C-alpha cells in the first residue's frame, strides 16, 4: 500500500529510435506508474526489432517487480549500453509487463508519442 503500482494501456502510438533506426513501433504499449515516479512506457517485444538489441550481463532486482535483464542498442553507440530493460518473469502483481521492454530516454535518439 505504501508503494502503489498501476498499469494501464497507452492510448497513443509509441515509436523508439536509436542509432538512426526504428527500434520499436507499437500501438499496444503499457504505461506503468509506480509510487511517485514518472510513468514508464513498456513496449511489447513483438513490436520491437529484437535483432537491433544485444542482451547484456547487467541485471538488477526490484522488490516490487522482480529480476530485471538489460539490452544494449549497438547502433546507438556507447550511450546506448543497457538502454532497455525487461522483466521476463515479473511478480504476479505486475504480470502484464512480461514480454515487454522499457527504454531509458537519455540512451536513445527519440521516444515519440504519435
mmCIF file with all atom_site columns, C-alpha atoms in Angstrom:
data_model
loop_
_atom_site.group_PDB
_atom_site.id
_atom_site.type_symbol
_atom_site.label_atom_id
_atom_site.label_alt_id
_atom_site.label_comp_id
_atom_site.label_asym_id
_atom_site.label_entity_id
_atom_site.label_seq_id
_atom_site.pdbx_PDB_ins_code
_atom_site.Cartn_x
_atom_site.Cartn_y
_atom_site.Cartn_z
_atom_site.occupancy
_atom_site.B_iso_or_equiv
_atom_site.pdbx_formal_charge
_atom_site.auth_seq_id
_atom_site.auth_comp_id
_atom_site.auth_asym_id
_atom_site.auth_atom_id
_atom_site.pdbx_PDB_model_num
ATOM 1   C CA . UNK A 1 1   ? 0.000  0.000   0.000   1.00 0.00 ? 1   UNK A CA 1
ATOM 2   C CA . UNK A 1 2   ? 2.909  2.407   0.545   1.00 0.00 ? 2   UNK A CA 1
ATOM 3   C CA . UNK A 1 3   ? 4.241  1.721   -2.978  1.00 0.00 ? 3   UNK A CA 1
ATOM 4   C CA . UNK A 1 4   ? 1.297  1.593   -5.405  1.00 0.00 ? 4   UNK A CA 1
ATOM 5   C CA . UNK A 1 5   ? 1.812  0.390   -8.966  1.00 0.00 ? 5   UNK A CA 1
ATOM 6   C CA . UNK A 1 6   ? -0.795 0.798   -11.688 1.00 0.00 ? 6   UNK A CA 1
ATOM 7   C CA . UNK A 1 7   ? -0.562 -0.420  -15.282 1.00 0.00 ? 7   UNK A CA 1
ATOM 8   C CA . UNK A 1 8   ? -2.823 0.963   -17.997 1.00 0.00 ? 8   UNK A CA 1
ATOM 9   C CA . UNK A 1 9   ? -2.876 0.704   -21.783 1.00 0.00 ? 9   UNK A CA 1
ATOM 10  C CA . UNK A 1 10  ? -1.171 3.634   -23.521 1.00 0.00 ? 10  UNK A CA 1
ATOM 11  C CA . UNK A 1 11  ? -3.639 5.198   -25.945 1.00 0.00 ? 11  UNK A CA 1
ATOM 12  C CA . UNK A 1 12  ? -1.035 6.702   -28.257 1.00 0.00 ? 12  UNK A CA 1
ATOM 13  C CA . UNK A 1 13  ? 1.270  5.055   -30.765 1.00 0.00 ? 13  UNK A CA 1
ATOM 14  C CA . UNK A 1 14  ? 4.854  4.879   -29.475 1.00 0.00 ? 14  UNK A CA 1
ATOM 15  C CA . UNK A 1 15  ? 7.959  4.927   -31.696 1.00 0.00 ? 15  UNK A CA 1
ATOM 16  C CA . UNK A 1 16  ? 11.501 4.461   -30.350 1.00 0.00 ? 16  UNK A CA 1
ATOM 17  C CA . UNK A 1 17  ? 14.590 5.243   -32.451 1.00 0.00 ? 17  UNK A CA 1
ATOM 18  C CA . UNK A 1 18  ? 18.303 4.875   -31.752 1.00 0.00 ? 18  UNK A CA 1
ATOM 19  C CA . UNK A 1 19  ? 21.326 4.998   -33.992 1.00 0.00 ? 19  UNK A CA 1
ATOM 20  C CA . UNK A 1 20  ? 19.088 6.297   -36.775 1.00 0.00 ? 20  UNK A CA 1
ATOM 21  C CA . UNK A 1 21  ? 16.976 3.111   -36.734 1.00 0.00 ? 21  UNK A CA 1
ATOM 22  C CA . UNK A 1 22  ? 13.456 2.388   -35.570 1.00 0.00 ? 22  UNK A CA 1
ATOM 23  C CA . UNK A 1 23  ? 13.859 0.081   -32.600 1.00 0.00 ? 23  UNK A CA 1
ATOM 24  C CA . UNK A 1 24  ? 10.175 -0.220  -31.725 1.00 0.00 ? 24  UNK A CA 1
ATOM 25  C CA . UNK A 1 25  ? 6.826  0.916   -33.099 1.00 0.00 ? 25  UNK A CA 1
ATOM 26  C CA . UNK A 1 26  ? 3.638  -0.028  -31.266 1.00 0.00 ? 26  UNK A CA 1
ATOM 27  C CA . UNK A 1 27  ? 0.042  0.817   -30.567 1.00 0.00 ? 27  UNK A CA 1
ATOM 28  C CA . UNK A 1 28  ? -0.039 -1.709  -27.708 1.00 0.00 ? 28  UNK A CA 1
ATOM 29  C CA . UNK A 1 29  ? 2.233  -0.072  -25.128 1.00 0.00 ? 29  UNK A CA 1
ATOM 30  C CA . UNK A 1 30  ? 1.543  -0.109  -21.400 1.00 0.00 ? 30  UNK A CA 1
ATOM 31  C CA . UNK A 1 31  ? 2.034  2.792   -19.013 1.00 0.00 ? 31  UNK A CA 1
ATOM 32  C CA . UNK A 1 32  ? 3.327  1.770   -15.580 1.00 0.00 ? 32  UNK A CA 1
ATOM 33  C CA . UNK A 1 33  ? 3.009  4.269   -12.747 1.00 0.00 ? 33  UNK A CA 1
ATOM 34  C CA . UNK A 1 34  ? 4.949  3.353   -9.642  1.00 0.00 ? 34  UNK A CA 1
ATOM 35  C CA . UNK A 1 35  ? 4.593  5.324   -6.396  1.00 0.00 ? 35  UNK A CA 1
ATOM 36  C CA . UNK A 1 36  ? 5.671  8.931   -7.063  1.00 0.00 ? 36  UNK A CA 1
ATOM 37  C CA . UNK A 1 37  ? 7.952  8.112   -10.032 1.00 0.00 ? 37  UNK A CA 1
ATOM 38  C CA . UNK A 1 38  ? 7.183  9.321   -13.560 1.00 0.00 ? 38  UNK A CA 1
ATOM 39  C CA . UNK A 1 39  ? 5.280  6.855   -15.747 1.00 0.00 ? 39  UNK A CA 1
ATOM 40  C CA . UNK A 1 40  ? 7.370  4.294   -17.641 1.00 0.00 ? 40  UNK A CA 1
ATOM 41  C CA . UNK A 1 41  ? 6.217  3.019   -21.022 1.00 0.00 ? 41  UNK A CA 1
ATOM 42  C CA . UNK A 1 42  ? 6.570  -0.719  -21.672 1.00 0.00 ? 42  UNK A CA 1
ATOM 43  C CA . UNK A 1 43  ? 6.528  -1.888  -25.299 1.00 0.00 ? 43  UNK A CA 1
ATOM 44  C CA . UNK A 1 44  ? 5.680  -5.452  -26.345 1.00 0.00 ? 44  UNK A CA 1
ATOM 45  C CA . UNK A 1 45  ? 8.745  -7.297  -27.625 1.00 0.00 ? 45  UNK A CA 1
ATOM 46  C CA . UNK A 1 46  ? 6.721  -8.382  -30.648 1.00 0.00 ? 46  UNK A CA 1
ATOM 47  C CA . UNK A 1 47  ? 6.649  -4.709  -31.696 1.00 0.00 ? 47  UNK A CA 1
ATOM 48  C CA . UNK A 1 48  ? 10.406 -4.206  -31.256 1.00 0.00 ? 48  UNK A CA 1
ATOM 49  C CA . UNK A 1 49  ? 13.112 -5.204  -33.701 1.00 0.00 ? 49  UNK A CA 1
ATOM 50  C CA . UNK A 1 50  ? 14.953 -7.549  -31.336 1.00 0.00 ? 50  UNK A CA 1
ATOM 51  C CA . UNK A 1 51  ? 17.685 -8.044  -33.969 1.00 0.00 ? 51  UNK A CA 1
ATOM 52  C CA . UNK A 1 52  ? 18.800 -4.470  -33.182 1.00 0.00 ? 52  UNK A CA 1
ATOM 53  C CA . UNK A 1 53  ? 19.257 -5.261  -29.477 1.00 0.00 ? 53  UNK A CA 1
ATOM 54  C CA . UNK A 1 54  ? 22.079 -7.131  -27.753 1.00 0.00 ? 54  UNK A CA 1
ATOM 55  C CA . UNK A 1 55  ? 21.459 -8.784  -24.401 1.00 0.00 ? 55  UNK A CA 1
ATOM 56  C CA . UNK A 1 56  ? 23.985 -7.837  -21.715 1.00 0.00 ? 56  UNK A CA 1
ATOM 57  C CA . UNK A 1 57  ? 25.101 -9.451  -18.468 1.00 0.00 ? 57  UNK A CA 1
ATOM 58  C CA . UNK A 1 58  ? 23.774 -6.497  -16.474 1.00 0.00 ? 58  UNK A CA 1
ATOM 59  C CA . UNK A 1 59  ? 20.876 -7.272  -14.153 1.00 0.00 ? 59  UNK A CA 1
ATOM 60  C CA . UNK A 1 60  ? 19.072 -5.629  -11.260 1.00 0.00 ? 60  UNK A CA 1
ATOM 61  C CA . UNK A 1 61  ? 16.382 -6.549  -8.788  1.00 0.00 ? 61  UNK A CA 1
ATOM 62  C CA . UNK A 1 62  ? 13.253 -4.616  -7.865  1.00 0.00 ? 62  UNK A CA 1
ATOM 63  C CA . UNK A 1 63  ? 11.401 -5.726  -4.722  1.00 0.00 ? 63  UNK A CA 1
ATOM 64  C CA . UNK A 1 64  ? 8.104  -4.744  -6.387  1.00 0.00 ? 64  UNK A CA 1
ATOM 65  C CA . UNK A 1 65  ? 8.601  -6.166  -9.900  1.00 0.00 ? 65  UNK A CA 1
ATOM 66  C CA . UNK A 1 66  ? 11.317 -8.849  -9.660  1.00 0.00 ? 66  UNK A CA 1
ATOM 67  C CA . UNK A 1 67  ? 14.535 -9.622  -11.560 1.00 0.00 ? 67  UNK A CA 1
ATOM 68  C CA . UNK A 1 68  ? 15.377 -7.294  -14.427 1.00 0.00 ? 68  UNK A CA 1
ATOM 69  C CA . UNK A 1 69  ? 17.516 -8.006  -17.522 1.00 0.00 ? 69  UNK A CA 1
ATOM 70  C CA . UNK A 1 70  ? 19.032 -5.473  -19.913 1.00 0.00 ? 70  UNK A CA 1
ATOM 71  C CA . UNK A 1 71  ? 19.785 -4.973  -23.597 1.00 0.00 ? 71  UNK A CA 1
ATOM 72  C CA . UNK A 1 72  ? 22.093 -2.556  -25.365 1.00 0.00 ? 72  UNK A CA 1
ATOM 73  C CA . UNK A 1 73  ? 21.447 -0.996  -28.749 1.00 0.00 ? 73  UNK A CA 1
ATOM 74  C CA . UNK A 1 74  ? 24.715 -1.395  -30.703 1.00 0.00 ? 74  UNK A CA 1
ATOM 75  C CA . UNK A 1 75  ? 23.707 1.115   -33.410 1.00 0.00 ? 75  UNK A CA 1
ATOM 76  C CA . UNK A 1 76  ? 23.317 3.760   -30.686 1.00 0.00 ? 76  UNK A CA 1
ATOM 77  C CA . UNK A 1 77  ? 26.969 3.602   -29.644 1.00 0.00 ? 77  UNK A CA 1
ATOM 78  C CA . UNK A 1 78  ? 28.351 3.944   -26.126 1.00 0.00 ? 78  UNK A CA 1
ATOM 79  C CA . UNK A 1 79  ? 25.413 5.915   -24.764 1.00 0.00 ? 79  UNK A CA 1
ATOM 80  C CA . UNK A 1 80  ? 23.033 3.054   -25.656 1.00 0.00 ? 80  UNK A CA 1
ATOM 81  C CA . UNK A 1 81  ? 24.674 0.457   -23.404 1.00 0.00 ? 81  UNK A CA 1
ATOM 82  C CA . UNK A 1 82  ? 21.995 -1.126  -21.208 1.00 0.00 ? 82  UNK A CA 1
ATOM 83  C CA . UNK A 1 83  ? 19.468 1.228   -22.822 1.00 0.00 ? 83  UNK A CA 1
ATOM 84  C CA . UNK A 1 84  ? 16.489 -1.062  -22.425 1.00 0.00 ? 84  UNK A CA 1
ATOM 85  C CA . UNK A 1 85  ? 15.277 -3.328  -19.684 1.00 0.00 ? 85  UNK A CA 1
ATOM 86  C CA . UNK A 1 86  ? 12.768 -6.118  -19.271 1.00 0.00 ? 86  UNK A CA 1
ATOM 87  C CA . UNK A 1 87  ? 11.170 -8.184  -16.531 1.00 0.00 ? 87  UNK A CA 1
ATOM 88  C CA . UNK A 1 88  ? 10.974 -11.637 -18.055 1.00 0.00 ? 88  UNK A CA 1
ATOM 89  C CA . UNK A 1 89  ? 9.205  -13.212 -15.083 1.00 0.00 ? 89  UNK A CA 1
ATOM 90  C CA . UNK A 1 90  ? 7.746  -10.287 -13.124 1.00 0.00 ? 90  UNK A CA 1
ATOM 91  C CA . UNK A 1 91  ? 5.808  -10.738 -9.931  1.00 0.00 ? 91  UNK A CA 1
ATOM 92  C CA . UNK A 1 92  ? 2.134  -11.618 -10.325 1.00 0.00 ? 92  UNK A CA 1
ATOM 93  C CA . UNK A 1 93  ? 1.045  -8.115  -9.294  1.00 0.00 ? 93  UNK A CA 1
ATOM 94  C CA . UNK A 1 94  ? 2.733  -6.677  -12.430 1.00 0.00 ? 94  UNK A CA 1
ATOM 95  C CA . UNK A 1 95  ? 2.480  -9.701  -14.713 1.00 0.00 ? 95  UNK A CA 1
ATOM 96  C CA . UNK A 1 96  ? 1.192  -7.537  -17.600 1.00 0.00 ? 96  UNK A CA 1
ATOM 97  C CA . UNK A 1 97  ? 4.749  -6.258  -18.260 1.00 0.00 ? 97  UNK A CA 1
ATOM 98  C CA . UNK A 1 98  ? 6.118  -9.733  -19.021 1.00 0.00 ? 98  UNK A CA 1
ATOM 99  C CA . UNK A 1 99  ? 7.304  -9.818  -22.627 1.00 0.00 ? 99  UNK A CA 1
ATOM 100 C CA . UNK A 1 100 ? 7.706  -6.023  -22.711 1.00 0.00 ? 100 UNK A CA 1
ATOM 101 C CA . UNK A 1 101 ? 10.667 -3.646  -22.951 1.00 0.00 ? 101 UNK A CA 1
ATOM 102 C CA . UNK A 1 102 ? 11.235 -0.227  -21.413 1.00 0.00 ? 102 UNK A CA 1
ATOM 103 C CA . UNK A 1 103 ? 13.803 2.337   -22.587 1.00 0.00 ? 103 UNK A CA 1
ATOM 104 C CA . UNK A 1 104 ? 15.936 4.972   -20.863 1.00 0.00 ? 104 UNK A CA 1
ATOM 105 C CA . UNK A 1 105 ? 15.020 8.171   -22.772 1.00 0.00 ? 105 UNK A CA 1
ATOM 106 C CA . UNK A 1 106 ? 18.574 9.564   -22.487 1.00 0.00 ? 106 UNK A CA 1
ATOM 107 C CA . UNK A 1 107 ? 20.096 6.448   -24.101 1.00 0.00 ? 107 UNK A CA 1
ATOM 108 C CA . UNK A 1 108 ? 18.082 6.558   -27.330 1.00 0.00 ? 108 UNK A CA 1
ATOM 109 C CA . UNK A 1 109 ? 17.579 9.133   -30.098 1.00 0.00 ? 109 UNK A CA 1
ATOM 110 C CA . UNK A 1 110 ? 13.866 9.644   -29.637 1.00 0.00 ? 110 UNK A CA 1
ATOM 111 C CA . UNK A 1 111 ? 10.801 8.366   -27.876 1.00 0.00 ? 111 UNK A CA 1
ATOM 112 C CA . UNK A 1 112 ? 7.753  9.679   -29.691 1.00 0.00 ? 112 UNK A CA 1
ATOM 113 C CA . UNK A 1 113 ? 4.061  9.579   -28.920 1.00 0.00 ? 113 UNK A CA 1
ATOM 114 C CA . UNK A 1 114 ? 2.039  9.837   -32.126 1.00 0.00 ? 114 UNK A CA 1
#
